[in-house]
CSV table of C-alpha atoms and ligand atoms in Angstrom, one decimal:
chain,number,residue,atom,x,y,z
A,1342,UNK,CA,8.0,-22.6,1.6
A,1343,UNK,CA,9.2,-20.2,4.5
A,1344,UNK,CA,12.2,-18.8,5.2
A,1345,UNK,CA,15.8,-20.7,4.9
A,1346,UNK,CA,19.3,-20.2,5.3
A,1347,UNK,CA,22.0,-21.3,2.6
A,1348,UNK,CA,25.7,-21.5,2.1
A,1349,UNK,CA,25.3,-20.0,-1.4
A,1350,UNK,CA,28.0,-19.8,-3.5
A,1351,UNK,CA,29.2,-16.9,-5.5
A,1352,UNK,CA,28.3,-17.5,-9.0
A,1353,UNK,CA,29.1,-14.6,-10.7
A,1354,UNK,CA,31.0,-10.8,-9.6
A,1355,UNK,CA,29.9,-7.9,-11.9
A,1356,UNK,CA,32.0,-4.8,-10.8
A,1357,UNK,CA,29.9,-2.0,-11.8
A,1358,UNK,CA,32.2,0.9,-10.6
A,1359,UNK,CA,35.1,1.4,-7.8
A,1360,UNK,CA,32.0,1.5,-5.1
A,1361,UNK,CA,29.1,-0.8,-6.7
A,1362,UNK,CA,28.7,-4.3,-7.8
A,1363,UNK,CA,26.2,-7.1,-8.4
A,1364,UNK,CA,26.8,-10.2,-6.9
A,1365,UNK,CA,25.1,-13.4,-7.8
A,1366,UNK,CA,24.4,-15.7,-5.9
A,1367,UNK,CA,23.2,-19.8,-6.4
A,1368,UNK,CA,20.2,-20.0,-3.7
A,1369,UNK,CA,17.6,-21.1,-5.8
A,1370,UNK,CA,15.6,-22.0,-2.6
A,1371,UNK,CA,15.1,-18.4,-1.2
A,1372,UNK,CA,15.0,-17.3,-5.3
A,1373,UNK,CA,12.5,-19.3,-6.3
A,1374,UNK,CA,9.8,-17.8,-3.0
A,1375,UNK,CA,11.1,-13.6,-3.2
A,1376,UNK,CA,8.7,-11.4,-3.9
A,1377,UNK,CA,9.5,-7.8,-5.2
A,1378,UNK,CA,11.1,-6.0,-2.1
A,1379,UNK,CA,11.7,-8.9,-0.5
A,1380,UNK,CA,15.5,-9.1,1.2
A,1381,UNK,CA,18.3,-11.6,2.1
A,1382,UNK,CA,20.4,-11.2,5.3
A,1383,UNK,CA,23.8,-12.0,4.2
A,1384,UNK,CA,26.9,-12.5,6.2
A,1385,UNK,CA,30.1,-12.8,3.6
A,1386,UNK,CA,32.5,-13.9,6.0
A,1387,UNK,CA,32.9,-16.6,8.8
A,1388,UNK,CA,33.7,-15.3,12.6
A,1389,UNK,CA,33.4,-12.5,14.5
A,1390,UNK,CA,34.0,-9.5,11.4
A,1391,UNK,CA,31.3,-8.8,10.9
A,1392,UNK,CA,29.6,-10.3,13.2
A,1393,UNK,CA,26.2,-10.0,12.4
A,1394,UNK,CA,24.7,-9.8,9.4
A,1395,UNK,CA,23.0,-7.2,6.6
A,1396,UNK,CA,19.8,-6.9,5.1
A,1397,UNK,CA,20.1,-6.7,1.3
A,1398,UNK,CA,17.1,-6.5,-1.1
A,1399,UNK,CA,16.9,-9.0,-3.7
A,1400,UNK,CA,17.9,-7.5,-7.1
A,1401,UNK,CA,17.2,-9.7,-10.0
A,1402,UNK,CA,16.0,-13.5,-9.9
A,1403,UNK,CA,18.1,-15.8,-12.0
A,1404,UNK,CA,16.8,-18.1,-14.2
A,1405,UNK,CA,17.8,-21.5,-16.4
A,1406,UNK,CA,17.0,-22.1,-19.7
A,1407,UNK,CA,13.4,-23.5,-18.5
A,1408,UNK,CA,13.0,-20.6,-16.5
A,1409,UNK,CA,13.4,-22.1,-12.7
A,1410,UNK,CA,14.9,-20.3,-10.4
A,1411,UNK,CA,18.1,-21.0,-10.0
A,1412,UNK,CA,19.6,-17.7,-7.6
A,1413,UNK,CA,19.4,-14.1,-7.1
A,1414,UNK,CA,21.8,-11.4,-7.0
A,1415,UNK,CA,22.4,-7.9,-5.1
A,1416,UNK,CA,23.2,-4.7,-5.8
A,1417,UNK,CA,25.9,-4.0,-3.7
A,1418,UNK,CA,27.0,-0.6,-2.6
A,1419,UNK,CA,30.5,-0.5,-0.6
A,1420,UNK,CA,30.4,1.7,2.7
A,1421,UNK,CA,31.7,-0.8,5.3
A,1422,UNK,CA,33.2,-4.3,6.0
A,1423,UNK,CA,30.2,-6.3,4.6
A,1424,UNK,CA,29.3,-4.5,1.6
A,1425,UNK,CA,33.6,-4.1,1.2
A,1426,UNK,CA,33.1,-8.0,1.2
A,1427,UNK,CA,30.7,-8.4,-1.1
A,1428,UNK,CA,32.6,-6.2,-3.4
A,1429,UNK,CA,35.9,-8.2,-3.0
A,1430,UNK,CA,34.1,-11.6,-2.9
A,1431,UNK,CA,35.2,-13.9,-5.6
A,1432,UNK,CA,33.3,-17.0,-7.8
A,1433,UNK,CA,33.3,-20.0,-5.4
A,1434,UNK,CA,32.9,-18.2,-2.4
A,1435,UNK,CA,30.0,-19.1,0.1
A,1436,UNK,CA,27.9,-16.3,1.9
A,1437,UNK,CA,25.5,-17.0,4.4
A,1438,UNK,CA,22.4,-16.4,2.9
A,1439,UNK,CA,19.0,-16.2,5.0
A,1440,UNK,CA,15.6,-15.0,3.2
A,1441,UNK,CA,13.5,-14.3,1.6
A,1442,UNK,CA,12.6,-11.8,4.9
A,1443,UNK,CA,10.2,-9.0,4.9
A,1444,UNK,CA,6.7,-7.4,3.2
A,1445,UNK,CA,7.1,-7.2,0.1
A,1446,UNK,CA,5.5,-4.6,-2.6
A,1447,UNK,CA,2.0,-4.6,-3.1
A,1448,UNK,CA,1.6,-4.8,-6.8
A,1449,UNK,CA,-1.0,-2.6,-9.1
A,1450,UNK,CA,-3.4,-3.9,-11.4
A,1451,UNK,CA,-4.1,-1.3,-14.8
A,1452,UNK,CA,-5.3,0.9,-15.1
A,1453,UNK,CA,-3.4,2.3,-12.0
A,1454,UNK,CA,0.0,3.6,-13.2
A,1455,UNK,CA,3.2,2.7,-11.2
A,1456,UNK,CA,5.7,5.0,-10.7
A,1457,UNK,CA,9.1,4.0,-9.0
A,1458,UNK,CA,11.6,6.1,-7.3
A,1459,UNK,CA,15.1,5.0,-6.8
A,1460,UNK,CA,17.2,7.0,-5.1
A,1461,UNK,CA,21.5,5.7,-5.7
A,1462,UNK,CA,21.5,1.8,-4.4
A,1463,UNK,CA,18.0,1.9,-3.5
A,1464,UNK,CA,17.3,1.2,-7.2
A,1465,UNK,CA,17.9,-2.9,-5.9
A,1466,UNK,CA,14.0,-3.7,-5.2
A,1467,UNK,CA,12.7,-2.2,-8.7
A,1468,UNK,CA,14.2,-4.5,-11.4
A,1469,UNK,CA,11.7,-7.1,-9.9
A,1470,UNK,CA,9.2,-5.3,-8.9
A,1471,UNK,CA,9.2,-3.9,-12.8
A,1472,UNK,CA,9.2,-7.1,-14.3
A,1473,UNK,CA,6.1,-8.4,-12.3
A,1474,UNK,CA,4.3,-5.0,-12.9
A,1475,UNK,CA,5.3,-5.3,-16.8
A,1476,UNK,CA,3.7,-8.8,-16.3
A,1477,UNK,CA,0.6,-7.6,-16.1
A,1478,UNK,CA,0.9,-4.9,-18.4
A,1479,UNK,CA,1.1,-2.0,-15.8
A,1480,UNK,CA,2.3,0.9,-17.4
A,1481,UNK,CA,5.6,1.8,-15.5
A,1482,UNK,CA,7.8,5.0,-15.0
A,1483,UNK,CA,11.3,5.2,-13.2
A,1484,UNK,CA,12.4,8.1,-11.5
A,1485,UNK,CA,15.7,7.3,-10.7
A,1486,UNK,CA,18.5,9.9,-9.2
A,1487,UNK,CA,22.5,9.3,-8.5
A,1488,UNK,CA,25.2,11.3,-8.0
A,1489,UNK,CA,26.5,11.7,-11.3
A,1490,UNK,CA,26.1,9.6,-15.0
A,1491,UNK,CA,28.3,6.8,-14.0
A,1492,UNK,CA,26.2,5.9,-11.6
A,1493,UNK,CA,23.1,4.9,-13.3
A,1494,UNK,CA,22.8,1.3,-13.6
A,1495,UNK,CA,20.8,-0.9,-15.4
A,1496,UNK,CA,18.8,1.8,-17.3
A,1497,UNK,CA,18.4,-0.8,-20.4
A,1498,UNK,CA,17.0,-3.8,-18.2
A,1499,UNK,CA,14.2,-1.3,-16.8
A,1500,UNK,CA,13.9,0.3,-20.9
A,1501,UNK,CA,13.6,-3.1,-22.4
A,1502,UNK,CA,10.8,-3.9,-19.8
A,1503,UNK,CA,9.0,-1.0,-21.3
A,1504,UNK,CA,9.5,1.1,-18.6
A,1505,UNK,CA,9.6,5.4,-19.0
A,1506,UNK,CA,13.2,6.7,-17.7
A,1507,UNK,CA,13.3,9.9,-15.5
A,1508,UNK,CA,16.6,10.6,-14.8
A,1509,UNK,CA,18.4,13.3,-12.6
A,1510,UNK,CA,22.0,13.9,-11.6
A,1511,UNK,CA,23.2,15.8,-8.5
A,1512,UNK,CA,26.0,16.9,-10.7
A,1513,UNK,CA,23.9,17.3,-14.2
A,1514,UNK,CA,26.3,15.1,-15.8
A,1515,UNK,CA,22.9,12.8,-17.1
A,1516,UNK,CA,19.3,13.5,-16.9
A,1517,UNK,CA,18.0,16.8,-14.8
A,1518,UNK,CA,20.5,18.4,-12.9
A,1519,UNK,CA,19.3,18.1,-9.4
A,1520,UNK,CA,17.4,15.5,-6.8
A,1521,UNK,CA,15.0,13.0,-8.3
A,1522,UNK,CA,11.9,14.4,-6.4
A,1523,UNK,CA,11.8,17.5,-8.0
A,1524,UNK,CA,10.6,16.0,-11.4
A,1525,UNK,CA,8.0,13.4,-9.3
A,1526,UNK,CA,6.6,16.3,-8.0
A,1527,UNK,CA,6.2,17.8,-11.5
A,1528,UNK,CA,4.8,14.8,-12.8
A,1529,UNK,CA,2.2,14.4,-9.5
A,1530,UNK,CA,0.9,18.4,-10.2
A,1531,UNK,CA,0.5,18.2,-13.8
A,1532,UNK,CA,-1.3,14.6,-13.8
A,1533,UNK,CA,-5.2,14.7,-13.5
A,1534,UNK,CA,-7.1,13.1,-10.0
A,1535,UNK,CA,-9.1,10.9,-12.1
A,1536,UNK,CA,-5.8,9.1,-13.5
A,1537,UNK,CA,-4.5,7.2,-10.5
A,1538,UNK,CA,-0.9,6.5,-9.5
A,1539,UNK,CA,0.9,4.4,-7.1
A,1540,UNK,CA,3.9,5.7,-5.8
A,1541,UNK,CA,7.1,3.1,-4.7
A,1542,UNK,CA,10.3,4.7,-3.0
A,1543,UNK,CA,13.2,3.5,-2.2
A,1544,UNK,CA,16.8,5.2,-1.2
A,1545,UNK,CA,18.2,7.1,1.4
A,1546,UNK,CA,15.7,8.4,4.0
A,1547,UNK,CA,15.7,12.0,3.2
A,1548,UNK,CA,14.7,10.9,0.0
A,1549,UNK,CA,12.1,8.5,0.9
A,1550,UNK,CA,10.5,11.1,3.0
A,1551,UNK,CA,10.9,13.6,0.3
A,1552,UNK,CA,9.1,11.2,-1.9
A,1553,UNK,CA,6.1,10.3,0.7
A,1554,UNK,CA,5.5,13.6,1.4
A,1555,UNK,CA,5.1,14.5,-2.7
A,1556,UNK,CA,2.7,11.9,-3.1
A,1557,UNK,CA,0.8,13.0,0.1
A,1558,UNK,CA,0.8,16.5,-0.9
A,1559,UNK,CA,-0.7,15.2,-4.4
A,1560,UNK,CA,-3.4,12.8,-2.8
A,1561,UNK,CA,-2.0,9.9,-4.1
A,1562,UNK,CA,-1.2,6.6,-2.3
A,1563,UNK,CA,2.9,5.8,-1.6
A,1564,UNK,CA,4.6,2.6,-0.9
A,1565,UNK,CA,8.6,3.3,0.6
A,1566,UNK,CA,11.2,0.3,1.5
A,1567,UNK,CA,12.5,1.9,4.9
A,1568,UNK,CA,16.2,0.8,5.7
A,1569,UNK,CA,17.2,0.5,8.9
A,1570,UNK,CA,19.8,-0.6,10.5
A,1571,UNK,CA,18.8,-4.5,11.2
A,1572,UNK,CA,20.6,-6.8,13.7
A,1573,UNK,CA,18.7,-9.9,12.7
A,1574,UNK,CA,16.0,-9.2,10.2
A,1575,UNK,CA,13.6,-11.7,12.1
A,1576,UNK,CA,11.8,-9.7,14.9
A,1577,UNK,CA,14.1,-10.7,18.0
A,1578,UNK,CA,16.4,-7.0,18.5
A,1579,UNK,CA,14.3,-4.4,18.0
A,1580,UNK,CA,17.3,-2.5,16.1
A,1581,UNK,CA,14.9,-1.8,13.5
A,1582,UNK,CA,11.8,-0.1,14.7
A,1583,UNK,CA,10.2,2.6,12.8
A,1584,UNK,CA,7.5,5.5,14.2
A,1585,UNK,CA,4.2,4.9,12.3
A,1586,UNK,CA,1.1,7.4,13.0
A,1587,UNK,CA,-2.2,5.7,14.9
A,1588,UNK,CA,-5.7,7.7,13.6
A,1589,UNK,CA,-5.6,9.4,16.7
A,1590,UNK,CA,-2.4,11.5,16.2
A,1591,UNK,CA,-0.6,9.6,18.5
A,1592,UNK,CA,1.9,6.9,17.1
A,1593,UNK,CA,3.2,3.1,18.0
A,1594,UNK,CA,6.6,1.3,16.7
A,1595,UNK,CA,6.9,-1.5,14.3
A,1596,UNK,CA,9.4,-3.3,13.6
A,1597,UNK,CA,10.4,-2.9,9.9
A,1598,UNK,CA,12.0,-6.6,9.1
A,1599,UNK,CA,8.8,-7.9,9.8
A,1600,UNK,CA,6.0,-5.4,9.1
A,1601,UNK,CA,8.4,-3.8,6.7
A,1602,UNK,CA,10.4,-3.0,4.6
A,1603,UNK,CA,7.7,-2.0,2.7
A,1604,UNK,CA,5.4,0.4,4.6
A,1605,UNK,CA,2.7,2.8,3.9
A,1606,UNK,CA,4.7,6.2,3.4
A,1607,UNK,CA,1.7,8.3,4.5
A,1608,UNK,CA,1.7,6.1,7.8
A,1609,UNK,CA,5.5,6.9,9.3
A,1610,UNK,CA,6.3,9.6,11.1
A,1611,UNK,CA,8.8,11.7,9.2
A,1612,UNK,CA,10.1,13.9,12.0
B,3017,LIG,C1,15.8,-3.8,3.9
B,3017,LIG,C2,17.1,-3.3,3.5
B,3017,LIG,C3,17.6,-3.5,2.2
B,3017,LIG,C4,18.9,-3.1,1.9
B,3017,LIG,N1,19.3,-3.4,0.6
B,3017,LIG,C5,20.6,-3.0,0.3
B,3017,LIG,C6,21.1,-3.3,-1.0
B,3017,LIG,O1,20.3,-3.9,-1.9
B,3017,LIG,N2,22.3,-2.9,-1.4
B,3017,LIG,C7,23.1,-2.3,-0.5
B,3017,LIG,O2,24.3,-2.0,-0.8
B,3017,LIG,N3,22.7,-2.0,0.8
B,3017,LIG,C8,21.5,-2.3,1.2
B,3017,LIG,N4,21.0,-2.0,2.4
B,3017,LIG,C9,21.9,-1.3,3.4
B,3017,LIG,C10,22.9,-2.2,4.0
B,3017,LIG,O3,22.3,-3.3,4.6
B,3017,LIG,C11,23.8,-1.4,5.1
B,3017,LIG,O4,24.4,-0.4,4.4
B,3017,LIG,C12,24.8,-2.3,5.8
B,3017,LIG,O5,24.8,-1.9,7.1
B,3017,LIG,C13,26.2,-2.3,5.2
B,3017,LIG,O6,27.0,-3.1,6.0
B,3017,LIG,P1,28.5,-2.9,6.2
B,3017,LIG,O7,29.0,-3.9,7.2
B,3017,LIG,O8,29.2,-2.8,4.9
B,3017,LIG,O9,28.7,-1.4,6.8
B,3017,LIG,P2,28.2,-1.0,8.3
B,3017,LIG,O10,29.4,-1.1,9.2
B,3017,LIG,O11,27.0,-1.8,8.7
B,3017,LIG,O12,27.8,0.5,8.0
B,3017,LIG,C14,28.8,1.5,7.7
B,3017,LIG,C15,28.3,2.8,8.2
B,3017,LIG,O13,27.0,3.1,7.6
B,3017,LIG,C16,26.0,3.3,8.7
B,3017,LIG,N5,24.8,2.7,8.3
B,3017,LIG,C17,24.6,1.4,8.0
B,3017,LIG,N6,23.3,1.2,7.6
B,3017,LIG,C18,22.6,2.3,7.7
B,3017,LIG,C19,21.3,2.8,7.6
B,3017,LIG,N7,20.4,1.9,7.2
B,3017,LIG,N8,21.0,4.0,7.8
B,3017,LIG,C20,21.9,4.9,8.2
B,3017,LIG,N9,23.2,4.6,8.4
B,3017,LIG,C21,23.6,3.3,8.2
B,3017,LIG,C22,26.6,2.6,9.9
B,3017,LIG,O14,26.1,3.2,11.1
B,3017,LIG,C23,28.1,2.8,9.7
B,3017,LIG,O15,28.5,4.1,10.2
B,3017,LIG,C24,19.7,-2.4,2.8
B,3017,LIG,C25,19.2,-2.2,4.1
B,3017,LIG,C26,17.9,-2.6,4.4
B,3017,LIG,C27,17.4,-2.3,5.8
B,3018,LIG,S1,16.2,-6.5,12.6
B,3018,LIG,FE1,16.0,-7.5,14.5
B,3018,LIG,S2,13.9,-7.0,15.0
B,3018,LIG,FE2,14.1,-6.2,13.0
């Protein structure tokens, strides 16, 4: 099935913290086709504020007792009207509801080890990209950085999937005291060539460079969900283009709702 649009109804609001919630949602027809880093264009409100709507990656899939699909949530983190929205948006509700849009992960096969790196909200894409990797017995770490203890989420859904925490704190209140890459970058030195890795990134851009560049520098392969601002999330504005390198040193644009938002980190051009 391709992509739909839904008036999906706000099942459930989960306020995490003054600045982050999860919001379910019941579109089981866009739930029951996402793949891991897959997103949803959402649009909380009817008229002209805000006008257009965001990408949001899908966060978990929801399931019924038989396990069928039955909706998906976000991670939401408030920083303008539609994410303010989403925070404020109450059970009953309807948000427009477009998806699933996008590339999604590529997923690893053992013996190749996966290793995630969320960086604050960007943590959204890895709860199911985890669970499908878990499903085939990949064994998974999660490097995952915020700005202080309180916001870590979710740290026992990725620990009961088996997955390995790294945590780190800009303010040392949890985990290392400092940005998340510092410890990848430990972990890439000290692990041998013959052991291989794939790298996933998501989180804000200085990070996801951060995190590309690590994995280049160690020889190992590095998949990063790029956000960009996105005016539709289909391929018609060209709001979201993003510089990727050709063989010949020169480079060409894609646009990252559609060849994205998962692209080859060693592939963009950082700067
Ligand atoms: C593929 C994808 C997946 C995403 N998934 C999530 C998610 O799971 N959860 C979540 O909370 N957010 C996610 N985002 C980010 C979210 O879509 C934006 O932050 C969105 O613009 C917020 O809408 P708003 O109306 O609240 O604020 P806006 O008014 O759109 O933005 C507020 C301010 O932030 C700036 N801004 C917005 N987006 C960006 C950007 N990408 N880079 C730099 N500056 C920006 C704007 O210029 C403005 O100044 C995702 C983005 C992409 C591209
Ligand atoms: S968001 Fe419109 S072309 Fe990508």
């Amino acid at each position: 099935m391709g992509i739909v649009d839904v008036a999906a109804e706000v099942v459930a609001n989960r306020r995490l913290s003054d600045d982050y919630n999860v919001l379910e949602l019941a579109a089981p027809e866009i739930a029951a086709h996402a793949a891991p880093g897959q997103f949803v264009m959402l649009k909380p409100a009817a008229g002209f504020d805000p006008l257009l709507r965001r990408p949001f990656s899908v966060f978990e899939i929801v399931r019924d007792a038989r396990g069928t699909a039955t909706g998906l949530s976000v991670l939401n983190k408030r920083i303008g009207p539609t994410t303010g929205l989403l925070y404020d948006a109450e059970p009953r509700a309807r948000v427009a509801c477009l998806g699933p849009l996008g590339r999604p992960f590529t997923i690893v096969n053992r013996p190749v080890e996966a290793w995630m790196v969320a960086g604050g909200v960007g943590l959204a894409p890895f709860a199911t990209l985890a669970d499908a990797l878990r499903a085939r017995d990949v064994t998974c770490t999660l490097f995952y950085g915020a700005r202080r203890a309180s916001e870590l989420f979710y740290l026992d859904l990725f620990a009961n999937l088996g997955v390995e925490l790294v945590l780190t704190t800009e303010d040392g209140t949890r985990g290392e005291h400092g940005r998340i890459v510092a410890p990848l970058d430990r972990r890439l030195a000290s692990r041998h060539a013959s052991a291989p890795v794939m790298v996933y990134g998501c989180g804000p851009e200085g990070m996801l460079a951060a995190t590309a560049r690590a994995a280049m520098k160690h020889g190992r392969p590095c998949q990063v969900s790029v956000e960009r601002i996105m005016g539709c999330g289909l391929g018609g504005c060209y709001s979201c283009v993003v510089p990727m390198r050709n063989g010949d040193g020169s480079f060409h644009h894609v646009r990252s709702c559609l060849a994205g938002p998962v692209l080859a980190g060693d592939q963009i051009v950082w700067d």
